[in-house]
Structure formats: structure tokens, C-alpha cells
XYZ file of C-alpha atoms in Angstrom:
659
model
C -19.480 -58.557 -16.938
C -19.736 -54.900 -17.855
C -22.839 -52.724 -17.356
C -24.128 -50.838 -20.343
C -26.233 -47.667 -19.902
C -29.448 -48.794 -18.180
C -28.026 -51.956 -16.639
C -28.162 -54.392 -19.579
C -25.098 -56.584 -19.531
C -22.870 -57.634 -22.357
C -20.394 -60.502 -22.207
C -17.176 -59.761 -23.948
C -15.961 -62.417 -26.261
C -14.674 -63.271 -29.713
C -15.817 -66.127 -31.886
C -14.868 -66.642 -35.472
C -15.789 -69.492 -37.836
C -13.482 -71.340 -40.164
C -14.565 -69.266 -43.122
C -13.540 -66.097 -41.327
C -17.204 -65.177 -40.670
C -18.695 -64.220 -37.396
C -20.614 -67.004 -35.676
C -22.356 -64.566 -33.409
C -24.816 -61.897 -34.260
C -23.035 -58.787 -33.067
C -19.533 -57.539 -32.543
C -18.369 -54.367 -30.888
C -15.178 -52.539 -31.459
C -14.209 -50.353 -28.483
C -11.368 -48.007 -27.992
C -10.746 -45.073 -25.689
C -12.750 -41.847 -25.894
C -9.718 -39.631 -25.556
C -8.192 -37.633 -28.351
C -6.895 -39.516 -31.405
C -8.630 -42.722 -30.261
C -11.919 -44.289 -31.231
C -14.816 -44.329 -28.809
C -17.524 -46.960 -29.172
C -18.306 -48.088 -32.669
C -20.921 -50.778 -33.180
C -20.894 -52.784 -36.340
C -23.415 -55.456 -36.932
C -23.327 -58.348 -39.339
C -26.481 -60.320 -39.885
C -25.931 -64.100 -39.516
C -29.611 -64.532 -40.034
C -31.947 -62.593 -42.248
C -32.128 -61.944 -45.898
C -29.807 -63.428 -48.389
C -28.457 -59.997 -49.115
C -27.445 -59.567 -45.506
C -25.998 -63.041 -45.227
C -23.879 -62.516 -48.302
C -22.915 -58.977 -47.243
C -19.264 -58.280 -47.877
C -19.091 -56.715 -44.417
C -20.214 -59.970 -42.813
C -17.838 -62.055 -44.888
C -15.112 -59.556 -44.131
C -15.667 -60.266 -40.463
C -16.321 -56.608 -39.578
C -12.969 -55.711 -41.008
C -11.522 -52.373 -39.934
C -9.889 -50.087 -42.412
C -6.237 -50.831 -42.903
C -5.241 -47.498 -41.376
C -6.938 -48.483 -38.090
C -5.419 -51.926 -37.835
C -2.806 -52.408 -35.166
C -1.214 -55.384 -33.516
C -2.713 -56.515 -30.243
C -1.408 -54.747 -27.163
C 1.656 -56.260 -25.596
C 0.251 -55.806 -22.122
C -3.176 -56.098 -20.572
C -5.825 -58.751 -20.706
C -5.366 -59.301 -24.418
C -1.602 -59.598 -24.390
C -1.747 -63.366 -24.435
C -4.524 -63.691 -26.992
C -2.306 -63.212 -30.018
C -3.253 -65.284 -33.082
C -0.617 -67.540 -34.493
C -0.865 -68.495 -38.136
C -2.034 -72.070 -38.492
C -2.563 -72.568 -34.785
C -5.548 -70.383 -34.045
C -5.791 -68.024 -31.113
C -3.882 -68.036 -27.800
C -5.670 -67.328 -24.521
C -4.132 -65.253 -21.698
C -2.755 -68.429 -20.052
C -0.668 -69.217 -23.104
C -2.711 -72.135 -24.597
C -3.646 -72.106 -28.260
C -7.333 -72.154 -29.095
C -8.663 -73.408 -32.361
C -11.080 -71.135 -34.178
C -13.884 -73.629 -33.812
C -13.286 -73.856 -30.088
C -13.189 -70.143 -29.439
C -15.878 -69.010 -27.074
C -16.512 -66.441 -24.446
C -15.296 -68.772 -21.705
C -11.779 -68.768 -23.136
C -11.533 -64.962 -23.136
C -11.035 -62.582 -20.273
C -14.157 -61.499 -18.461
C -15.448 -57.986 -18.463
C -14.214 -57.520 -14.932
C -10.667 -58.270 -16.019
C -10.833 -55.707 -18.792
C -9.725 -52.262 -17.672
C -11.209 -49.326 -19.508
C -8.590 -47.294 -21.259
C -7.472 -44.241 -19.352
C -7.188 -40.942 -21.160
C -7.190 -37.190 -20.390
C -10.982 -37.119 -19.996
C -10.945 -40.107 -17.640
C -8.148 -38.474 -15.598
C -10.088 -35.220 -15.501
C -13.174 -37.070 -14.279
C -11.134 -38.566 -11.449
C -9.566 -35.180 -10.634
C -12.991 -33.531 -10.428
C -14.369 -36.243 -8.146
C -14.791 -34.834 -4.635
C -13.875 -38.134 -2.999
C -10.646 -38.357 -4.991
C -9.813 -34.765 -4.134
C -10.602 -35.254 -0.447
C -8.354 -38.309 -0.210
C -5.318 -36.330 -1.395
C -6.078 -32.829 -0.068
C -3.936 -31.535 2.815
C -6.969 -29.961 4.508
C -7.381 -31.953 7.694
C -10.586 -33.914 8.128
C -11.770 -33.562 4.548
C -10.990 -37.178 3.663
C -13.158 -38.382 6.564
C -16.130 -36.367 5.311
C -16.042 -37.064 1.564
C -14.761 -40.638 1.583
C -16.133 -43.677 -0.232
C -19.311 -45.260 1.047
C -22.592 -44.123 2.500
C -23.232 -41.611 5.265
C -22.357 -42.938 8.714
C -22.441 -41.384 12.199
C -18.664 -41.255 12.159
C -18.683 -39.286 8.917
C -21.348 -36.964 10.333
C -19.259 -36.250 13.429
C -16.278 -35.503 11.237
C -18.409 -33.140 9.138
C -19.535 -31.271 12.270
C -15.947 -31.028 13.510
C -14.706 -29.701 10.179
C -17.562 -27.195 10.015
C -16.916 -25.879 13.537
C -13.185 -25.612 12.909
C -13.792 -23.743 9.679
C -16.224 -21.376 11.428
C -13.728 -20.660 14.214
C -11.002 -20.056 11.666
C -13.139 -17.630 9.636
C -14.140 -15.763 12.805
C -10.520 -15.300 13.845
C -9.562 -14.166 10.344
C -12.387 -11.624 10.282
C -11.315 -10.321 13.688
C -7.705 -9.908 12.593
C -8.708 -8.182 9.361
C -10.999 -5.823 11.294
C -8.186 -4.964 13.707
C -5.835 -4.310 10.810
C -8.443 -2.055 9.186
C -8.456 0.194 12.263
C -4.806 1.166 11.512
C -3.521 1.367 15.068
C -0.113 2.813 15.806
C 2.256 2.806 18.748
C 4.919 5.246 19.897
C 8.480 4.123 20.553
C 10.890 6.241 22.615
C 14.610 5.668 22.226
C 17.859 7.439 22.995
C 20.754 7.298 20.578
C 24.364 8.375 20.604
C 26.035 10.565 18.022
C 29.601 11.719 17.443
C 28.502 15.061 16.021
C 25.309 17.113 16.048
C 24.192 20.000 13.874
C 23.847 23.136 15.928
C 20.337 24.624 15.831
C 19.324 28.009 14.517
C 19.119 30.703 17.240
C 16.812 33.679 16.628
C 17.155 36.794 18.789
C 14.720 39.699 18.970
C 14.781 42.817 21.074
C 11.469 43.242 22.821
C 11.433 46.902 21.793
C 10.623 46.989 18.062
C 11.721 50.563 17.200
C 14.415 52.874 18.536
C 13.167 56.218 19.675
C 16.165 58.045 18.264
C 15.371 56.808 14.755
C 11.773 57.926 14.538
C 10.942 60.962 12.409
C 7.810 63.151 12.080
C 7.069 61.324 8.835
C 7.156 57.992 10.721
C 4.777 59.346 13.345
C 2.470 60.635 10.669
C 2.206 57.263 8.963
C 2.833 54.730 11.750
C 1.911 56.687 14.867
C -1.804 55.786 14.923
C -1.243 52.105 14.146
C 1.892 51.340 16.164
C 1.649 53.761 19.071
C -1.995 54.734 19.139
C -1.140 58.392 18.633
C -3.545 60.971 17.390
C -2.247 63.714 15.082
C -2.628 66.273 17.858
C -0.340 64.218 20.098
C 2.626 64.110 17.743
C 4.287 67.226 19.160
C 4.052 66.007 22.745
C 5.354 62.555 21.758
C 8.311 64.094 19.959
C 9.151 66.032 23.106
C 8.978 62.771 25.071
C 11.386 61.273 22.577
C 13.744 64.217 23.080
C 13.416 65.357 19.495
C 12.500 68.784 18.105
C 8.892 69.365 17.091
C 7.664 69.025 13.550
C 9.103 71.844 11.432
C 6.700 74.299 9.803
C 5.539 73.365 6.323
C 6.116 69.621 6.910
C 4.749 67.502 4.076
C 4.549 63.696 4.618
C 5.825 61.368 1.936
C 3.276 60.110 -0.592
C 4.051 56.456 0.235
C 5.347 54.584 3.215
C 6.972 51.172 3.551
C 6.681 49.381 6.885
C 9.581 47.056 6.135
C 11.872 49.994 5.515
C 10.738 51.575 8.783
C 11.702 48.510 10.823
C 14.960 48.105 8.939
C 15.956 51.694 9.578
C 14.520 52.274 13.052
C 14.862 48.782 14.541
C 17.686 47.672 16.798
C 20.756 46.677 14.821
C 22.883 43.715 15.759
C 26.037 45.794 15.444
C 24.796 47.952 18.329
C 23.422 45.130 20.469
C 26.155 42.497 20.067
C 28.983 43.174 22.516
C 30.714 39.799 22.306
C 30.133 36.539 20.369
C 31.870 33.175 20.538
C 31.039 29.806 19.108
C 32.934 26.885 20.642
C 35.499 29.388 21.925
C 36.043 30.967 18.520
C 35.024 34.579 17.883
C 31.977 35.327 15.758
C 30.218 38.502 14.733
C 27.196 40.066 13.014
C 28.259 38.432 9.762
C 27.275 35.085 11.262
C 23.701 36.286 11.750
C 20.892 36.751 9.232
C 18.274 39.501 9.502
C 14.692 38.275 9.406
C 11.310 39.894 9.951
C 8.935 38.543 12.556
C 5.844 39.972 14.161
C 8.150 41.544 16.760
C 10.002 43.474 14.075
C 13.484 42.896 12.765
C 15.260 39.928 14.362
C 18.519 38.060 13.778
C 19.164 34.352 13.318
C 22.456 32.608 14.030
C 23.370 29.543 11.918
C 20.367 29.997 9.659
C 21.927 28.242 6.665
C 20.532 30.972 4.402
C 22.004 31.410 0.913
C 23.629 27.989 1.070
C 25.794 28.756 4.090
C 27.358 25.719 5.732
C 25.657 24.656 8.928
C 27.720 24.624 12.086
C 28.204 21.429 14.047
C 29.544 20.553 17.463
C 31.466 17.404 18.460
C 31.090 17.880 22.201
C 28.425 18.823 24.684
C 28.466 21.070 27.732
C 29.002 24.784 28.396
C 31.613 26.416 26.197
C 30.846 24.106 23.246
C 28.007 26.163 21.836
C 27.025 29.776 21.255
C 27.878 32.397 23.869
C 26.815 36.000 23.229
C 26.840 39.182 25.311
C 24.034 41.570 24.335
C 23.105 45.131 25.097
C 19.349 45.582 25.162
C 19.643 49.390 24.827
C 16.959 50.397 27.291
C 17.557 54.070 26.579
C 16.220 53.454 23.050
C 12.914 51.984 24.215
C 9.813 53.858 23.156
C 7.891 55.599 25.892
C 4.642 53.975 26.960
C 2.156 56.489 25.719
C -1.013 54.405 25.861
C -1.929 50.950 26.979
C -2.426 48.958 23.790
C -2.046 45.320 22.832
C 1.245 46.095 21.129
C 2.732 48.052 24.020
C 5.646 46.128 25.657
C 6.169 46.517 29.377
C 9.176 44.213 29.746
C 12.809 44.596 28.845
C 15.173 42.064 27.448
C 15.630 39.653 24.560
C 13.300 37.025 23.133
C 15.075 33.831 22.034
C 13.870 30.883 20.000
C 15.822 27.692 19.282
C 14.588 25.944 16.163
C 15.713 24.054 13.079
C 16.880 25.717 9.905
C 13.829 24.467 7.970
C 11.330 25.967 10.393
C 10.522 29.701 10.288
C 10.665 31.341 13.708
C 7.487 32.113 15.589
C 9.254 33.990 18.316
C 6.263 36.004 19.490
C 4.559 32.720 20.481
C 7.345 30.214 21.158
C 10.311 32.338 22.230
C 11.574 32.492 25.819
C 12.832 35.648 27.493
C 16.293 36.635 28.675
C 16.498 39.578 31.052
C 19.456 41.946 31.446
C 21.613 41.562 34.542
C 21.697 37.769 34.197
C 23.717 35.100 32.512
C 21.298 32.476 31.150
C 22.475 28.913 30.546
C 20.351 27.008 28.089
C 21.015 23.258 27.965
C 19.496 21.656 24.896
C 18.733 18.098 23.891
C 17.780 17.251 20.348
C 14.565 15.316 19.784
C 13.638 13.708 16.495
C 9.965 12.942 16.054
C 8.558 10.748 13.303
C 4.844 10.536 12.566
C 2.911 8.236 10.270
C 0.910 9.393 7.258
C -2.768 8.520 6.834
C -4.447 6.177 7.548
C -2.244 5.418 10.568
C -1.665 9.091 11.406
C -2.258 12.579 10.060
C 1.198 13.798 9.108
C 1.997 15.553 5.858
C 5.170 16.296 3.959
C 3.729 18.418 1.148
C 5.411 21.767 0.748
C 3.328 24.944 0.741
C 3.174 28.181 -1.146
C 1.509 31.178 0.549
C 0.676 32.684 -2.857
C -1.275 29.627 -4.068
C -4.933 29.845 -3.093
C -7.089 27.106 -4.666
C -10.328 28.159 -2.991
C -10.703 31.854 -2.229
C -13.698 31.296 0.052
C -14.764 28.884 2.725
C -13.232 27.757 6.008
C -9.497 27.397 6.097
C -8.323 23.834 6.136
C -4.833 22.520 5.657
C -3.152 24.618 2.988
C -2.862 22.933 -0.348
C 0.490 21.827 -1.707
C 2.502 24.309 -3.635
C 2.422 24.059 -7.427
C 6.064 25.117 -7.549
C 9.238 24.722 -5.485
C 8.993 25.935 -1.904
C 10.648 25.307 1.473
C 10.196 21.955 3.205
C 6.992 21.453 5.098
C 6.924 22.410 8.770
C 4.162 23.073 11.242
C 5.050 26.738 11.721
C 5.542 27.156 7.985
C 2.063 25.769 7.382
C 0.530 28.128 9.908
C 2.425 31.086 8.510
C 1.268 30.266 4.981
C -2.298 29.866 6.232
C -2.154 33.228 8.011
C -0.736 34.864 4.896
C -3.544 33.553 2.715
C -6.191 34.577 5.224
C -4.882 38.117 5.684
C -4.261 38.564 1.956
C -7.802 37.447 1.204
C -9.353 39.725 3.825
C -7.149 42.792 3.465
C -5.577 42.500 0.028
C -2.048 42.728 1.475
C 0.370 40.874 3.734
C 2.189 41.790 6.883
C 5.905 42.356 6.570
C 6.885 39.115 8.352
C 4.685 37.016 6.081
C 6.106 35.285 2.994
C 4.693 35.639 -0.480
C 4.530 38.165 -3.250
C 1.494 40.166 -2.096
C 2.173 43.860 -1.327
C 3.060 44.775 2.244
C 0.218 46.408 4.140
C 0.376 50.124 4.787
C 0.265 51.411 8.398
C -3.421 52.213 8.036
C -4.111 48.699 6.721
C -2.161 47.349 9.681
C -4.403 49.238 12.067
C -7.748 48.715 10.372
C -7.478 45.211 8.955
C -4.266 43.194 9.257
C -3.703 43.243 13.014
C -7.375 42.705 13.992
C -7.785 39.947 11.404
C -4.675 38.103 12.501
C -5.526 38.385 16.196
C -9.027 37.052 15.595
C -7.652 34.221 13.511
C -5.205 33.184 16.243
C -7.917 33.252 18.900
C -10.210 31.036 16.823
C -7.368 28.767 15.700
C -8.777 28.780 12.178
C -5.806 27.106 10.517
C -5.734 23.333 10.738
C -2.261 22.093 9.887
C -1.199 18.450 10.154
C 2.025 17.517 11.828
C 5.008 17.044 9.559
C 6.143 13.468 9.138
C 9.565 14.354 10.539
C 10.213 17.008 13.190
C 13.388 18.027 14.956
C 12.897 20.045 18.085
C 15.008 20.959 21.071
C 14.136 20.408 24.685
C 15.513 23.189 26.879
C 16.592 23.525 30.485
C 17.281 27.078 31.664
C 19.310 28.266 34.577
C 20.682 31.735 35.351
C 23.011 33.673 37.589
C 23.308 37.354 38.357
C 25.850 39.325 36.390
C 27.955 41.275 36.379
C 29.644 41.088 39.711
C 30.928 44.292 41.194
C 34.439 43.538 40.013
C 33.229 42.611 36.541
C 31.012 45.721 36.324
C 34.036 48.021 36.596
C 35.909 46.042 33.962
C 32.966 45.958 31.558
C 32.298 49.679 32.093
C 35.849 50.520 31.089
C 35.839 48.046 28.206
C 32.632 49.288 26.601
C 32.856 52.883 27.775
C 29.666 52.617 29.751
C 28.769 53.218 33.358
C 28.455 50.378 35.833
C 24.769 51.117 36.224
C 24.274 50.902 32.473
C 26.072 47.534 32.409
C 23.880 46.171 35.194
C 20.648 47.350 33.541
C 21.332 46.536 29.903
C 23.852 43.708 29.524
C 23.039 40.025 29.531
C 24.930 36.872 28.569
C 23.301 33.982 26.723
C 25.051 30.582 26.672
C 23.375 27.896 24.526
C 24.880 24.399 24.259
C 24.023 20.712 23.976
C 23.757 18.823 27.212
C 25.312 15.753 25.585
C 25.778 14.331 22.118
C 22.853 11.986 22.498
C 19.412 12.636 21.153
C 15.962 11.218 21.694
C 13.818 9.643 19.012
C 10.052 9.536 19.312
C 8.746 7.401 16.488
C 5.269 6.328 15.552
C 5.150 2.784 14.260
C 2.414 0.661 12.778
C 1.003 -1.467 15.549
C -0.051 -4.182 13.108
C 1.865 -4.815 9.916
C 0.733 -6.811 6.894
C 3.304 -9.475 7.730
C 1.791 -9.850 11.185
C -1.682 -10.146 9.669
C -0.505 -12.911 7.332
C 1.294 -14.620 10.207
C -1.831 -14.584 12.365
C -3.976 -15.897 9.521
C -1.447 -18.650 8.838
C -1.323 -19.584 12.523
C -5.101 -19.738 12.818
C -5.272 -21.731 9.581
C -2.809 -24.302 10.865
C -4.440 -24.486 14.319
C -8.058 -24.934 13.270
C -8.009 -26.628 9.866
C -4.397 -27.739 9.444
C -4.039 -25.964 6.121
C -1.434 -23.762 4.480
C -1.085 -21.569 1.445
C -0.534 -24.618 -0.752
C -3.859 -26.006 0.472
C -5.556 -22.962 -1.037
C -3.778 -23.718 -4.305
C -5.033 -27.303 -4.123
C -8.621 -26.096 -3.695
C -8.260 -23.681 -6.600
C -6.806 -26.446 -8.743
C -9.760 -28.713 -7.861
C -12.275 -25.986 -8.726
C -10.515 -25.532 -12.052
C -10.798 -29.267 -12.750
C -14.488 -29.217 -11.840
C -15.034 -26.307 -14.190
C -13.252 -28.052 -17.043
C -15.062 -31.358 -16.504
C -18.575 -30.228 -15.616
C -18.993 -26.940 -17.457
C -16.723 -27.157 -20.472
C -17.325 -30.912 -20.736
C -21.062 -30.350 -20.897
C -20.760 -28.005 -23.863
C -18.198 -30.289 -25.531
C -20.419 -33.364 -25.247
C -23.385 -31.368 -26.420
C -21.457 -30.263 -29.475
C -20.326 -33.804 -30.219
C -23.850 -35.177 -29.880
C -25.040 -32.841 -32.607
C -22.654 -34.307 -35.190
C -24.175 -36.931 -37.624
C -22.021 -39.842 -36.471
C -24.117 -42.545 -38.211
C -23.520 -40.965 -41.601
C -19.791 -41.504 -41.277
C -20.231 -45.078 -40.111
C -22.480 -45.947 -43.069
C -19.984 -44.387 -45.383
C -17.507 -47.096 -44.398
C -19.732 -49.747 -45.997
C -23.245 -49.554 -47.439
C -24.323 -52.768 -45.719
C -23.790 -51.416 -42.206
C -26.965 -50.740 -40.164
C -29.444 -51.562 -42.957
C -32.565 -52.210 -40.883
C -33.949 -51.220 -37.527
C -34.254 -54.687 -36.029
C -30.484 -55.016 -36.211
C -28.426 -53.864 -33.194
C -27.726 -50.362 -34.442
C -27.300 -47.556 -31.899
C -28.942 -44.173 -32.500
C -26.696 -41.524 -33.999
C -26.404 -39.478 -30.795
C -25.066 -42.560 -28.960
C -22.439 -43.372 -31.587
C -19.413 -41.148 -30.861
C -17.239 -40.588 -33.811
C -13.593 -39.800 -34.330
C -12.209 -37.439 -36.897
C -9.770 -40.131 -37.976
C -12.669 -42.125 -39.427
C -13.457 -39.278 -41.803
C -9.965 -39.276 -43.196
C -9.488 -42.998 -43.814
C -10.851 -45.117 -46.734
C -12.927 -48.254 -46.313
C -11.017 -51.519 -46.527
C -12.065 -55.135 -46.259
C -10.400 -58.469 -46.382
C -9.713 -61.583 -44.496
C -7.226 -59.979 -42.112
C -9.156 -59.765 -38.832
C -6.347 -59.132 -36.362
C -8.172 -56.190 -34.804
C -11.424 -58.162 -34.628
C -9.659 -61.007 -32.852
C -8.869 -58.532 -30.098
C -11.838 -56.162 -30.037
C -15.039 -57.920 -31.228
C -17.285 -58.697 -28.299
C -19.660 -61.654 -28.127
C -23.127 -60.413 -27.147
C -25.320 -62.616 -24.963
C -28.528 -60.679 -25.482
C -31.020 -62.651 -27.646
C -31.883 -59.766 -29.891
C -31.307 -56.074 -30.275
C -34.956 -55.298 -29.617
C -34.519 -56.356 -25.978
C -31.810 -53.787 -25.285
C -33.070 -50.673 -23.586
C -31.278 -47.358 -23.573
């Protein structure tokens, strides 16, 4: 038996009389609802009624299908054995032949033995069923919750367990995602070996910025008030202290004055200071140094790499495998201390800074001192620091241009990247560019040690604006510069011994044509070398990578719900099936129900569905197939399809069927 809509039951069967007419009142032809198959088509033939109905060609044709829709009975299934044999009648599924007069519903398979045809829509309905999905899903516990049958305590306990496991899993995932969103980092310290290291740049500056023997009355006129704090009335006395003649009568100062030229002409020259130079035992000289301006005046850098010069390297560590220089500080050229000012030096010696070639020297802040009368040993160890960019850190690798000022007002933040080519980013380079922009904005000029194309400040601008502005800026620490993403610095260990010895003083006095007292008060030796050919690395690393986040999520997923990435794909596939079946299927069925199906059925034969008391389904319950529209009506005694598909109805009349 097979239920129909509201529970009314039809008994499938076929019965045909000797004259090839239907002995029963109704017959139903049923095929699958999938594409290119017929759905349910109900034809009725009146065995009782008017003479017109009884003599209807459709009834005498035995509800004949069009020739294009005829097909032999299926070779398998419940009807495989019910093949008609000419002259012998019909054969039941057990293999016995049944005469036409003896055919009844009892000889045919029951409705329970008939399997509904399976098509794409039927498969989609099964795929969108939650119980079918739960039985095959790899998510643990789901099959116990959405199984067949009614709700039981066991199923409820399984539902609670699955819910709690899912809640614990989601909590752990949210915690891991939150931790990843905080972008933690860790610092790793390591020591590595190397067969060869690049020797650093060494910048040397005499603490005395100007030589007294090189100053002129014109220099005192222009630079005296700013550099020495001299008043015009004190020039004559200062010249006498310098051992120079007074200003000649009729002296006229120059119309302009260049501070850079003053320091180049009156500053200490390396040719006068450098007594001896050796690198790894080989002689070197002033040609191996590069002049550079700093806030201390004119300085000199060894191994600067300027103008494409090849950088020096060393294959060994220890004393004698680096730079060794003997310097004369020239104390007799130091300016007299006339007044106590911020720029007045009280010490004697050399300022030294060890830095990389990419980093501009900031020797007035980071340099260490070397005093005459000593030999200073400086043991270095290279350190390579790596920082992370945002959001894990705050490093930057954008190059800067001191001439590019995007915002001429407001507090100074990190300088903006340069619109054109510029040196690599460094912390001191950033600060120097920031100072240049600040001074240029306040004073309209730059100091001589500052980069850029702005004009160099005059001595009066130095005194009135540049020096006070720069000092105030350094005290407030106005510039905020991020660390570069890669830094190379040098850790230093200093040791010293007295020199020269009495025996060496006589030798050096004869060699350099100086007195022993002069050698003891002015000569120093600086020995800079690598302690060993190993270097330290200090590297910031991400404390929590994306791979670790995915690994933690996968571990929590497997622990709490027994799922994997493919389980997520299964769920997505099920949701897609539900969407196709429930949403798209709703609109598809609605569109099909609006088609006038009964019109096409009546077109097959004018005698079909003549009156209302016949068993004729409403149009919206008669699905149609496009193949019916394309095929002509045919009739005849050949009822092979009807032998297989016509169903014997047990209901007394069509008026008793409820939909």
C-alpha cells in the first residue's frame, strides 16, 4: 500500500479485459519527477456513465500513451517479471503466466514492494536531510543527536555533551585569536661565528674646534661673539692672548662669512695630527680618512666607504689586526678659555666614535674620549639587532630626506619618508634629519653639520637662533624616531696604559723633532680591533605565528569535537544542499505550479477529464513534463506501457478522495 497526500490509500494493480479495455475505473501512469521523466499523470476512462464516455476512444484505447513515450518494461525491479507474452497473457514476478481475465491486484506486486524512482531531486532531498547528514558527518556525536526516531534521554544527554564540547572549543578558539591579536614578540640572543668581518667606521675629532694660529681679525669679528663670547672691545686683548698682532688700522670685515669655510681653514688637519697609522700591520695615511662636519667641528672618518670606496675587512681578531694610530692633539693650538660658556672645552684629547658606514656620527653625544699620554686599547664585538615592524614592534626602514617637510607646523613626530633617493634609514640619521627640519623651520637655515640644501647659518644666526633652538630641542627630546629594523652596533671594552716610557719618549722626541715633555702631553695611541670573529645577534621574533594559531585551533577542534578541516567542508556542503533543496526548490516548485498542466493533458485527447465527478486531479497537482508538449497524441491497441504502469484503484469513487 502507498499513502497518497492526506492518507488515502491506493492499491497498485493492472487489470485489462479481453477487448483491451480497462475493467477498472481509474488507471494511473507514474514515472519519476526528475528531469526528462514524467511525474504523475492521471488519466481516467469511464467504465460507467454516458454512452459517449463508454465509447470514448481513450477508454477503448486502454489509456494508450503516445508512441514516443512507450518503452519496454524495465528489466529489473518489481515489474521485471511481469512482461506480457503474445498469446499467453501477462507474467507475474514469480514467472507464471496470467491470463488477461485472471489479472487482478493480488497477482501484482504490492505498493510496499514498489520502490519510487530515484532522481537528482530525490538525492538532493536525502542530502539535505539532517539525519542523513548526521549519520555520515565526521563531527563526533552528531549522529547520536540527529538520528532516526523520537527524542530519548540518551539523545538528550548526547545533545548536552555536544553542546558543551562545542562551547569549550569556541572559548579556546576565541582565547587563541585574542592572544594572536595582541601581537606579542620575544627576543632571541645568539652568538655566531664568522670567517671575516667588515671593519667599522672610526670617526676622530679633536676636542678643540679651532686652532688659535689660524684665527684672523675677520674671524673674530664674525664668529667671536657666537663661538667665544667676545665683545668687539675685547678683540684686541684676545688677539694678544693668541700671540697675534692687533687689528690693523682701517680694517674692513668681509661682507659675507661662511662658517664651514672657517672650520675647514682653522680646524685641526689630519696631516698635522696623524703621526703614525697602520691597519693590520700595513701603513695607512690621511688618504684613508674622510673629512666630515659634526657639531664639534671638522672631524675625520676612517673606512667610511664614501664615494664607493671598498670597505676594509679583517680575517682575525685581537690586537694588531685592526686600526692603530698615533695622534698629536696639538695642545699649543687650543684656544684660550676667555669666558665660561656652554661651548667652552676644558678637556684635552680626542673624541672617538665607532659606528657603521650607514650611520652618521653623533660624536658629541656618543663618542668616548682618549687622553694624551696613554695608549688606549679598544676591544670591539659586533652586535646585529633585528626588530619587528608594526604591529609586533615599532621599527621602520623608510629612508629620510631632511629637505622634505610635509607639515611645516605642529609637533615633530617621526620624519616622513623621503620622496627621492636618500641614505638608508638609521636612528641617528632620523634624529639628524629631524633636527635639520626643526632648525630650518625656526631659523631659516641649517647648521654646518646638518644635511640638506638649506643655507648654512651665519655666526649671528648660530648665536641667536640655531644653537639655542637645538639645545632646547635636545633637552625636550622633541624628535620621536622609531628604531630601524636592522641595526649593527659595536660593544666596546676599553683599557689603557701610560705612554710613552722614558726610553720611548727620547726616541719619539728625536723622531718627530719634539721635546719629551711635548710627547708626554700631546701624543696618544689608539688601538681598535675585534675581540674575536664572532658576533652576537639580538633578534625580535613573533611570539605567536599564524601557523601556531592554526595548529592550536586544529588541536582544540580534534580534542573537543573530533573534527578537522574536511569536517568544515562537509558542513558547508550540507548547507549548500539545504539551500538548493529548500530555497531554490521552493521557487522552482512554485514556478511549476503556475503552469497550466491540465491544458496539455487535455490536448492529448479531448475525452480526458470531461466531468468533475471523474477522478481528475486539479491542475496545480498535475505536474507536467516538457516532453509531453513536443509529442503527438497516439492511440491503439498496444498497451505495453499500461500493462506496467496502470494502477488499480480501490477507492469506490473519486468524490471520496480528499486532497
